[in-house]
């Protein structure tokens, strides 16, 4: 029995040091990859939630719960932090009918044509029948706050609006622009990680054509149509070797459907 006990040995100090060193090396190599995966997953999850919110409120126009709806996206300060706040709002058929029948309402221009610059209202607190920001607690409308992602604007708001009749598809703020006095609704919302790993900005560095000006590790675009088709894409970075210094450099990329 004593001979058997003598064969049982524990780790000595040198062996423990070697094990600790191996674990440290593996952690140092693996952590950056894990951190990249976590940030990409976090950004992707935010995109999926926003897409689901848009799909959900649009579906209410088809079910007859609302005649007109809005998705409002704000980038705003929260103390020392910043958030993306996404809110869905709904308008009942009776309210819509009263606006349509009143030619002096914000839905009509002086020429009695639809005033698309104003119907997707982002300033009037009493405009929507159900608005989470005004205390509505029914399940058809909701608000989600994202702390770790951002979009391609700062301290501003954009909105898109849908109706059962696609004629009322409209936008406001950062999601609409004017072209020869006509309102053009943007079809993209860009979402990226609120990180300075790839650039020093706290917003997605994307131009008006949807092309990044700098490298982004985790850049997505949510796309919609007036008919409620909601999809999303991820920007796939490409690189090339600089012949002068032999270093790998960012060379743009392309959008890939997810």
PDB file of C-alpha atoms in Angstrom:
ATOM      1  CA  UNK A   1       0.000   0.000   0.000  1.00  0.00           C
ATOM      2  CA  UNK A   2       2.888   2.369   0.853  1.00  0.00           C
ATOM      3  CA  UNK A   3       4.565   1.652  -2.523  1.00  0.00           C
ATOM      4  CA  UNK A   4       1.341   2.561  -4.355  1.00  0.00           C
ATOM      5  CA  UNK A   5       1.037   5.860  -2.449  1.00  0.00           C
ATOM      6  CA  UNK A   6       4.609   6.811  -3.346  1.00  0.00           C
ATOM      7  CA  UNK A   7       3.788   6.603  -7.069  1.00  0.00           C
ATOM      8  CA  UNK A   8       1.093   9.296  -6.710  1.00  0.00           C
ATOM      9  CA  UNK A   9       2.703  12.669  -7.389  1.00  0.00           C
ATOM     10  CA  UNK A  10       1.276  16.183  -7.548  1.00  0.00           C
ATOM     11  CA  UNK A  11       2.363  19.131  -9.680  1.00  0.00           C
ATOM     12  CA  UNK A  12       5.624  20.748  -8.766  1.00  0.00           C
ATOM     13  CA  UNK A  13       6.171  24.538  -8.995  1.00  0.00           C
ATOM     14  CA  UNK A  14       7.772  24.397 -12.438  1.00  0.00           C
ATOM     15  CA  UNK A  15       4.894  22.428 -13.895  1.00  0.00           C
ATOM     16  CA  UNK A  16       2.363  24.840 -12.411  1.00  0.00           C
ATOM     17  CA  UNK A  17       4.232  27.796 -13.915  1.00  0.00           C
ATOM     18  CA  UNK A  18       4.210  26.137 -17.337  1.00  0.00           C
ATOM     19  CA  UNK A  19       0.454  25.479 -17.121  1.00  0.00           C
ATOM     20  CA  UNK A  20      -0.228  29.072 -16.070  1.00  0.00           C
ATOM     21  CA  UNK A  21       1.899  30.373 -18.948  1.00  0.00           C
ATOM     22  CA  UNK A  22       0.094  28.176 -21.456  1.00  0.00           C
ATOM     23  CA  UNK A  23      -3.297  29.382 -20.193  1.00  0.00           C
ATOM     24  CA  UNK A  24      -2.100  32.994 -20.374  1.00  0.00           C
ATOM     25  CA  UNK A  25      -0.891  32.607 -23.976  1.00  0.00           C
ATOM     26  CA  UNK A  26      -4.129  30.934 -25.063  1.00  0.00           C
ATOM     27  CA  UNK A  27      -6.172  33.651 -23.360  1.00  0.00           C
ATOM     28  CA  UNK A  28      -4.135  36.426 -24.971  1.00  0.00           C
ATOM     29  CA  UNK A  29      -4.621  34.873 -28.404  1.00  0.00           C
ATOM     30  CA  UNK A  30      -8.260  33.935 -27.977  1.00  0.00           C
ATOM     31  CA  UNK A  31      -9.680  36.962 -26.153  1.00  0.00           C
ATOM     32  CA  UNK A  32      -9.502  39.451 -29.073  1.00  0.00           C
ATOM     33  CA  UNK A  33     -11.333  36.993 -31.306  1.00  0.00           C
ATOM     34  CA  UNK A  34     -13.934  36.335 -28.641  1.00  0.00           C
ATOM     35  CA  UNK A  35     -14.362  40.068 -28.045  1.00  0.00           C
ATOM     36  CA  UNK A  36     -14.848  40.672 -31.785  1.00  0.00           C
ATOM     37  CA  UNK A  37     -17.413  37.866 -31.927  1.00  0.00           C
ATOM     38  CA  UNK A  38     -19.251  39.303 -28.906  1.00  0.00           C
ATOM     39  CA  UNK A  39     -19.424  42.830 -30.343  1.00  0.00           C
ATOM     40  CA  UNK A  40     -20.599  41.558 -33.721  1.00  0.00           C
ATOM     41  CA  UNK A  41     -23.233  39.377 -32.052  1.00  0.00           C
ATOM     42  CA  UNK A  42     -24.388  42.315 -29.919  1.00  0.00           C
ATOM     43  CA  UNK A  43     -24.721  44.570 -32.983  1.00  0.00           C
ATOM     44  CA  UNK A  44     -26.491  41.868 -34.985  1.00  0.00           C
ATOM     45  CA  UNK A  45     -28.941  41.247 -32.121  1.00  0.00           C
ATOM     46  CA  UNK A  46     -29.793  44.976 -32.061  1.00  0.00           C
ATOM     47  CA  UNK A  47     -30.408  44.919 -35.818  1.00  0.00           C
ATOM     48  CA  UNK A  48     -32.699  41.898 -35.523  1.00  0.00           C
ATOM     49  CA  UNK A  49     -34.667  43.556 -32.719  1.00  0.00           C
ATOM     50  CA  UNK A  50     -35.126  46.759 -34.727  1.00  0.00           C
ATOM     51  CA  UNK A  51     -36.195  44.793 -37.791  1.00  0.00           C
ATOM     52  CA  UNK A  52     -38.686  42.862 -35.650  1.00  0.00           C
ATOM     53  CA  UNK A  53     -40.084  46.109 -34.229  1.00  0.00           C
ATOM     54  CA  UNK A  54     -40.615  47.546 -37.727  1.00  0.00           C
ATOM     55  CA  UNK A  55     -42.209  44.333 -38.962  1.00  0.00           C
ATOM     56  CA  UNK A  56     -44.428  44.151 -35.896  1.00  0.00           C
ATOM     57  CA  UNK A  57     -45.860  47.659 -36.136  1.00  0.00           C
ATOM     58  CA  UNK A  58     -46.305  47.419 -39.916  1.00  0.00           C
ATOM     59  CA  UNK A  59     -48.284  44.206 -39.471  1.00  0.00           C
ATOM     60  CA  UNK A  60     -50.739  46.121 -37.271  1.00  0.00           C
ATOM     61  CA  UNK A  61     -51.772  48.214 -40.285  1.00  0.00           C
ATOM     62  CA  UNK A  62     -52.590  45.031 -42.178  1.00  0.00           C
ATOM     63  CA  UNK A  63     -54.565  43.597 -39.249  1.00  0.00           C
ATOM     64  CA  UNK A  64     -56.587  46.788 -38.837  1.00  0.00           C
ATOM     65  CA  UNK A  65     -55.325  47.650 -35.353  1.00  0.00           C
ATOM     66  CA  UNK A  66     -53.915  50.914 -36.713  1.00  0.00           C
ATOM     67  CA  UNK A  67     -54.459  52.857 -39.913  1.00  0.00           C
ATOM     68  CA  UNK A  68     -51.134  54.667 -39.757  1.00  0.00           C
ATOM     69  CA  UNK A  69     -47.943  53.860 -37.810  1.00  0.00           C
ATOM     70  CA  UNK A  70     -44.495  55.237 -37.147  1.00  0.00           C
ATOM     71  CA  UNK A  71     -41.066  53.939 -36.204  1.00  0.00           C
ATOM     72  CA  UNK A  72     -39.016  56.719 -34.607  1.00  0.00           C
ATOM     73  CA  UNK A  73     -35.243  56.391 -34.143  1.00  0.00           C
ATOM     74  CA  UNK A  74     -33.355  58.839 -31.914  1.00  0.00           C
ATOM     75  CA  UNK A  75     -29.663  59.096 -31.113  1.00  0.00           C
ATOM     76  CA  UNK A  76     -29.414  60.912 -27.819  1.00  0.00           C
ATOM     77  CA  UNK A  77     -27.345  61.509 -24.717  1.00  0.00           C
ATOM     78  CA  UNK A  78     -28.073  59.655 -21.487  1.00  0.00           C
ATOM     79  CA  UNK A  79     -25.896  61.399 -18.941  1.00  0.00           C
ATOM     80  CA  UNK A  80     -22.322  60.532 -19.825  1.00  0.00           C
ATOM     81  CA  UNK A  81     -23.512  57.751 -22.143  1.00  0.00           C
ATOM     82  CA  UNK A  82     -25.396  57.741 -25.429  1.00  0.00           C
ATOM     83  CA  UNK A  83     -28.274  55.562 -26.594  1.00  0.00           C
ATOM     84  CA  UNK A  84     -30.257  54.652 -29.678  1.00  0.00           C
ATOM     85  CA  UNK A  85     -33.966  54.796 -28.802  1.00  0.00           C
ATOM     86  CA  UNK A  86     -36.372  53.054 -31.200  1.00  0.00           C
ATOM     87  CA  UNK A  87     -40.104  53.612 -30.648  1.00  0.00           C
ATOM     88  CA  UNK A  88     -43.180  52.393 -32.529  1.00  0.00           C
ATOM     89  CA  UNK A  89     -46.395  54.433 -32.485  1.00  0.00           C
ATOM     90  CA  UNK A  90     -49.903  53.906 -33.814  1.00  0.00           C
ATOM     91  CA  UNK A  91     -52.815  55.987 -35.110  1.00  0.00           C
ATOM     92  CA  UNK A  92     -56.393  54.686 -35.074  1.00  0.00           C
ATOM     93  CA  UNK A  93     -58.605  54.774 -38.158  1.00  0.00           C
ATOM     94  CA  UNK A  94     -60.869  57.417 -36.600  1.00  0.00           C
ATOM     95  CA  UNK A  95     -57.960  59.799 -36.013  1.00  0.00           C
ATOM     96  CA  UNK A  96     -56.637  59.257 -39.520  1.00  0.00           C
ATOM     97  CA  UNK A  97     -60.073  59.877 -41.012  1.00  0.00           C
ATOM     98  CA  UNK A  98     -60.392  63.174 -39.152  1.00  0.00           C
ATOM     99  CA  UNK A  99     -57.021  64.327 -40.478  1.00  0.00           C
ATOM    100  CA  UNK A 100     -57.851  63.267 -44.015  1.00  0.00           C
ATOM    101  CA  UNK A 101     -61.257  64.956 -43.966  1.00  0.00           C
ATOM    102  CA  UNK A 102     -59.916  68.216 -42.545  1.00  0.00           C
ATOM    103  CA  UNK A 103     -58.251  70.064 -45.403  1.00  0.00           C
ATOM    104  CA  UNK A 104     -56.688  72.446 -42.894  1.00  0.00           C
ATOM    105  CA  UNK A 105     -54.860  69.661 -41.069  1.00  0.00           C
ATOM    106  CA  UNK A 106     -51.127  69.003 -41.370  1.00  0.00           C
ATOM    107  CA  UNK A 107     -51.880  66.232 -43.869  1.00  0.00           C
ATOM    108  CA  UNK A 108     -52.623  68.741 -46.620  1.00  0.00           C
ATOM    109  CA  UNK A 109     -50.673  71.511 -48.323  1.00  0.00           C
ATOM    110  CA  UNK A 110     -52.226  74.815 -49.318  1.00  0.00           C
ATOM    111  CA  UNK A 111     -52.712  73.263 -52.753  1.00  0.00           C
ATOM    112  CA  UNK A 112     -54.738  70.415 -51.215  1.00  0.00           C
ATOM    113  CA  UNK A 113     -52.111  67.767 -51.946  1.00  0.00           C
ATOM    114  CA  UNK A 114     -50.710  65.369 -49.307  1.00  0.00           C
ATOM    115  CA  UNK A 115     -48.047  67.111 -47.234  1.00  0.00           C
ATOM    116  CA  UNK A 116     -45.559  64.270 -46.946  1.00  0.00           C
ATOM    117  CA  UNK A 117     -43.090  66.518 -45.131  1.00  0.00           C
ATOM    118  CA  UNK A 118     -45.419  66.707 -42.124  1.00  0.00           C
ATOM    119  CA  UNK A 119     -47.640  63.646 -41.956  1.00  0.00           C
ATOM    120  CA  UNK A 120     -44.888  61.505 -40.364  1.00  0.00           C
ATOM    121  CA  UNK A 121     -44.899  63.810 -37.336  1.00  0.00           C
ATOM    122  CA  UNK A 122     -41.986  63.692 -34.856  1.00  0.00           C
ATOM    123  CA  UNK A 123     -42.723  66.842 -32.820  1.00  0.00           C
ATOM    124  CA  UNK A 124     -46.391  66.744 -31.711  1.00  0.00           C
ATOM    125  CA  UNK A 125     -46.769  64.689 -28.509  1.00  0.00           C
ATOM    126  CA  UNK A 126     -50.534  64.365 -28.997  1.00  0.00           C
ATOM    127  CA  UNK A 127     -50.354  63.279 -32.644  1.00  0.00           C
ATOM    128  CA  UNK A 128     -50.406  59.509 -32.066  1.00  0.00           C
ATOM    129  CA  UNK A 129     -53.168  57.541 -30.360  1.00  0.00           C
ATOM    130  CA  UNK A 130     -50.753  55.005 -28.873  1.00  0.00           C
ATOM    131  CA  UNK A 131     -47.265  56.196 -28.024  1.00  0.00           C
ATOM    132  CA  UNK A 132     -45.003  54.528 -25.399  1.00  0.00           C
ATOM    133  CA  UNK A 133     -43.317  57.875 -24.785  1.00  0.00           C
ATOM    134  CA  UNK A 134     -46.705  59.267 -23.727  1.00  0.00           C
ATOM    135  CA  UNK A 135     -47.615  56.380 -21.451  1.00  0.00           C
ATOM    136  CA  UNK A 136     -49.196  53.834 -23.794  1.00  0.00           C
ATOM    137  CA  UNK A 137     -48.675  50.334 -22.411  1.00  0.00           C
ATOM    138  CA  UNK A 138     -50.468  48.126 -24.938  1.00  0.00           C
ATOM    139  CA  UNK A 139     -48.431  45.386 -26.583  1.00  0.00           C
ATOM    140  CA  UNK A 140     -48.883  46.679 -30.144  1.00  0.00           C
ATOM    141  CA  UNK A 141     -46.464  49.572 -29.592  1.00  0.00           C
ATOM    142  CA  UNK A 142     -43.150  49.464 -27.769  1.00  0.00           C
ATOM    143  CA  UNK A 143     -39.814  51.130 -27.171  1.00  0.00           C
ATOM    144  CA  UNK A 144     -36.334  49.607 -27.120  1.00  0.00           C
ATOM    145  CA  UNK A 145     -33.190  51.357 -25.868  1.00  0.00           C
ATOM    146  CA  UNK A 146     -29.797  50.261 -27.209  1.00  0.00           C
ATOM    147  CA  UNK A 147     -26.708  51.362 -25.292  1.00  0.00           C
ATOM    148  CA  UNK A 148     -23.884  49.817 -27.308  1.00  0.00           C
ATOM    149  CA  UNK A 149     -24.795  50.600 -30.922  1.00  0.00           C
ATOM    150  CA  UNK A 150     -25.154  53.785 -32.916  1.00  0.00           C
ATOM    151  CA  UNK A 151     -26.223  55.005 -36.351  1.00  0.00           C
ATOM    152  CA  UNK A 152     -24.844  57.489 -38.873  1.00  0.00           C
ATOM    153  CA  UNK A 153     -26.120  60.590 -37.096  1.00  0.00           C
ATOM    154  CA  UNK A 154     -25.630  62.163 -33.678  1.00  0.00           C
ATOM    155  CA  UNK A 155     -28.097  64.078 -31.482  1.00  0.00           C
ATOM    156  CA  UNK A 156     -30.857  63.736 -34.030  1.00  0.00           C
ATOM    157  CA  UNK A 157     -34.031  61.866 -34.929  1.00  0.00           C
ATOM    158  CA  UNK A 158     -35.394  60.068 -37.960  1.00  0.00           C
ATOM    159  CA  UNK A 159     -38.741  58.383 -38.562  1.00  0.00           C
ATOM    160  CA  UNK A 160     -40.555  56.279 -41.124  1.00  0.00           C
ATOM    161  CA  UNK A 161     -44.319  55.892 -41.358  1.00  0.00           C
ATOM    162  CA  UNK A 162     -46.491  53.236 -42.964  1.00  0.00           C
ATOM    163  CA  UNK A 163     -50.190  52.960 -43.704  1.00  0.00           C
ATOM    164  CA  UNK A 164     -52.375  50.149 -44.946  1.00  0.00           C
ATOM    165  CA  UNK A 165     -52.540  52.179 -48.123  1.00  0.00           C
ATOM    166  CA  UNK A 166     -48.919  52.445 -49.308  1.00  0.00           C
ATOM    167  CA  UNK A 167     -49.730  55.951 -50.523  1.00  0.00           C
ATOM    168  CA  UNK A 168     -49.019  57.220 -47.001  1.00  0.00           C
ATOM    169  CA  UNK A 169     -45.502  55.817 -46.823  1.00  0.00           C
ATOM    170  CA  UNK A 170     -43.439  58.761 -45.590  1.00  0.00           C
ATOM    171  CA  UNK A 171     -40.486  59.846 -43.488  1.00  0.00           C
ATOM    172  CA  UNK A 172     -39.155  62.676 -41.396  1.00  0.00           C
ATOM    173  CA  UNK A 173     -35.922  64.009 -39.942  1.00  0.00           C
ATOM    174  CA  UNK A 174     -32.823  61.981 -40.738  1.00  0.00           C
ATOM    175  CA  UNK A 175     -34.814  59.415 -42.731  1.00  0.00           C
ATOM    176  CA  UNK A 176     -36.219  61.824 -45.305  1.00  0.00           C
ATOM    177  CA  UNK A 177     -34.864  64.426 -47.684  1.00  0.00           C
ATOM    178  CA  UNK A 178     -36.256  66.811 -50.266  1.00  0.00           C
ATOM    179  CA  UNK A 179     -35.728  66.549 -54.013  1.00  0.00           C
ATOM    180  CA  UNK A 180     -37.321  69.276 -56.129  1.00  0.00           C
ATOM    181  CA  UNK A 181     -39.852  69.963 -53.356  1.00  0.00           C
ATOM    182  CA  UNK A 182     -40.730  66.266 -53.146  1.00  0.00           C
ATOM    183  CA  UNK A 183     -40.043  64.271 -49.981  1.00  0.00           C
ATOM    184  CA  UNK A 184     -37.792  61.293 -50.599  1.00  0.00           C
ATOM    185  CA  UNK A 185     -37.965  58.626 -47.898  1.00  0.00           C
ATOM    186  CA  UNK A 186     -34.706  56.895 -47.021  1.00  0.00           C
ATOM    187  CA  UNK A 187     -34.844  53.120 -47.204  1.00  0.00           C
ATOM    188  CA  UNK A 188     -31.858  52.347 -44.978  1.00  0.00           C
ATOM    189  CA  UNK A 189     -30.954  52.607 -41.326  1.00  0.00           C
ATOM    190  CA  UNK A 190     -27.273  52.014 -40.595  1.00  0.00           C
ATOM    191  CA  UNK A 191     -26.318  50.392 -37.301  1.00  0.00           C
ATOM    192  CA  UNK A 192     -22.803  49.763 -36.011  1.00  0.00           C
ATOM    193  CA  UNK A 193     -21.005  49.082 -32.759  1.00  0.00           C
ATOM    194  CA  UNK A 194     -20.437  52.204 -30.664  1.00  0.00           C
ATOM    195  CA  UNK A 195     -16.709  51.586 -30.546  1.00  0.00           C
ATOM    196  CA  UNK A 196     -13.495  53.404 -31.389  1.00  0.00           C
ATOM    197  CA  UNK A 197     -11.586  50.301 -32.348  1.00  0.00           C
ATOM    198  CA  UNK A 198     -11.825  51.093 -36.048  1.00  0.00           C
ATOM    199  CA  UNK A 199     -12.394  54.858 -36.013  1.00  0.00           C
ATOM    200  CA  UNK A 200     -12.622  57.717 -33.561  1.00  0.00           C
ATOM    201  CA  UNK A 201     -16.255  58.533 -34.292  1.00  0.00           C
ATOM    202  CA  UNK A 202     -19.230  57.736 -32.079  1.00  0.00           C
ATOM    203  CA  UNK A 203     -21.381  57.195 -35.143  1.00  0.00           C
ATOM    204  CA  UNK A 204     -21.296  54.996 -38.243  1.00  0.00           C
ATOM    205  CA  UNK A 205     -19.130  56.707 -40.850  1.00  0.00           C
ATOM    206  CA  UNK A 206     -21.326  56.085 -43.902  1.00  0.00           C
ATOM    207  CA  UNK A 207     -21.964  58.459 -46.792  1.00  0.00           C
ATOM    208  CA  UNK A 208     -25.317  59.219 -48.422  1.00  0.00           C
ATOM    209  CA  UNK A 209     -24.870  56.417 -50.945  1.00  0.00           C
ATOM    210  CA  UNK A 210     -24.448  53.830 -48.193  1.00  0.00           C
ATOM    211  CA  UNK A 211     -20.691  53.448 -48.596  1.00  0.00           C
ATOM    212  CA  UNK A 212     -18.478  53.461 -45.471  1.00  0.00           C
ATOM    213  CA  UNK A 213     -15.708  56.057 -45.523  1.00  0.00           C
ATOM    214  CA  UNK A 214     -13.634  54.119 -43.008  1.00  0.00           C
ATOM    215  CA  UNK A 215     -13.273  50.551 -41.773  1.00  0.00           C
ATOM    216  CA  UNK A 216     -16.077  49.252 -39.544  1.00  0.00           C
ATOM    217  CA  UNK A 217     -15.840  45.963 -37.764  1.00  0.00           C
ATOM    218  CA  UNK A 218     -19.555  45.498 -37.253  1.00  0.00           C
ATOM    219  CA  UNK A 219     -21.652  47.539 -39.693  1.00  0.00           C
ATOM    220  CA  UNK A 220     -25.198  46.583 -40.680  1.00  0.00           C
ATOM    221  CA  UNK A 221     -27.954  48.173 -42.749  1.00  0.00           C
ATOM    222  CA  UNK A 222     -31.678  47.591 -42.243  1.00  0.00           C
ATOM    223  CA  UNK A 223     -33.658  48.105 -45.457  1.00  0.00           C
ATOM    224  CA  UNK A 224     -37.418  48.534 -45.858  1.00  0.00           C
ATOM    225  CA  UNK A 225     -39.958  49.277 -48.574  1.00  0.00           C
ATOM    226  CA  UNK A 226     -43.339  50.983 -48.553  1.00  0.00           C
ATOM    227  CA  UNK A 227     -44.884  47.504 -48.688  1.00  0.00           C
ATOM    228  CA  UNK A 228     -43.335  46.411 -45.386  1.00  0.00           C
ATOM    229  CA  UNK A 229     -40.530  44.235 -46.744  1.00  0.00           C
ATOM    230  CA  UNK A 230     -37.781  44.432 -44.097  1.00  0.00           C
ATOM    231  CA  UNK A 231     -34.325  42.932 -44.689  1.00  0.00           C
ATOM    232  CA  UNK A 232     -30.828  43.532 -43.371  1.00  0.00           C
ATOM    233  CA  UNK A 233     -27.264  43.333 -44.682  1.00  0.00           C
ATOM    234  CA  UNK A 234     -23.776  43.295 -43.233  1.00  0.00           C
ATOM    235  CA  UNK A 235     -20.817  45.186 -44.663  1.00  0.00           C
ATOM    236  CA  UNK A 236     -18.000  42.816 -45.581  1.00  0.00           C
ATOM    237  CA  UNK A 237     -14.600  44.542 -45.388  1.00  0.00           C
ATOM    238  CA  UNK A 238     -11.935  43.835 -48.000  1.00  0.00           C
ATOM    239  CA  UNK A 239      -8.188  44.462 -47.696  1.00  0.00           C
ATOM    240  CA  UNK A 240      -5.140  44.807 -49.898  1.00  0.00           C
ATOM    241  CA  UNK A 241      -1.390  44.831 -49.348  1.00  0.00           C
ATOM    242  CA  UNK A 242       0.269  48.208 -49.676  1.00  0.00           C
ATOM    243  CA  UNK A 243       3.266  47.592 -51.992  1.00  0.00           C
ATOM    244  CA  UNK A 244       5.211  50.435 -50.396  1.00  0.00           C
ATOM    245  CA  UNK A 245       5.200  49.150 -46.830  1.00  0.00           C
ATOM    246  CA  UNK A 246       3.896  45.599 -47.188  1.00  0.00           C
ATOM    247  CA  UNK A 247       1.094  46.221 -44.705  1.00  0.00           C
ATOM    248  CA  UNK A 248      -2.510  45.089 -45.066  1.00  0.00           C
ATOM    249  CA  UNK A 249      -4.825  48.067 -45.539  1.00  0.00           C
ATOM    250  CA  UNK A 250      -8.575  48.526 -45.705  1.00  0.00           C
ATOM    251  CA  UNK A 251      -9.839  48.682 -49.310  1.00  0.00           C
ATOM    252  CA  UNK A 252     -13.590  49.130 -48.917  1.00  0.00           C
ATOM    253  CA  UNK A 253     -15.892  46.164 -49.248  1.00  0.00           C
ATOM    254  CA  UNK A 254     -19.424  45.175 -50.142  1.00  0.00           C
ATOM    255  CA  UNK A 255     -22.843  44.604 -48.591  1.00  0.00           C
ATOM    256  CA  UNK A 256     -23.890  41.002 -48.010  1.00  0.00           C
ATOM    257  CA  UNK A 257     -27.495  39.976 -47.349  1.00  0.00           C
ATOM    258  CA  UNK A 258     -28.010  38.114 -44.079  1.00  0.00           C
TER     259      UNK A 258
END
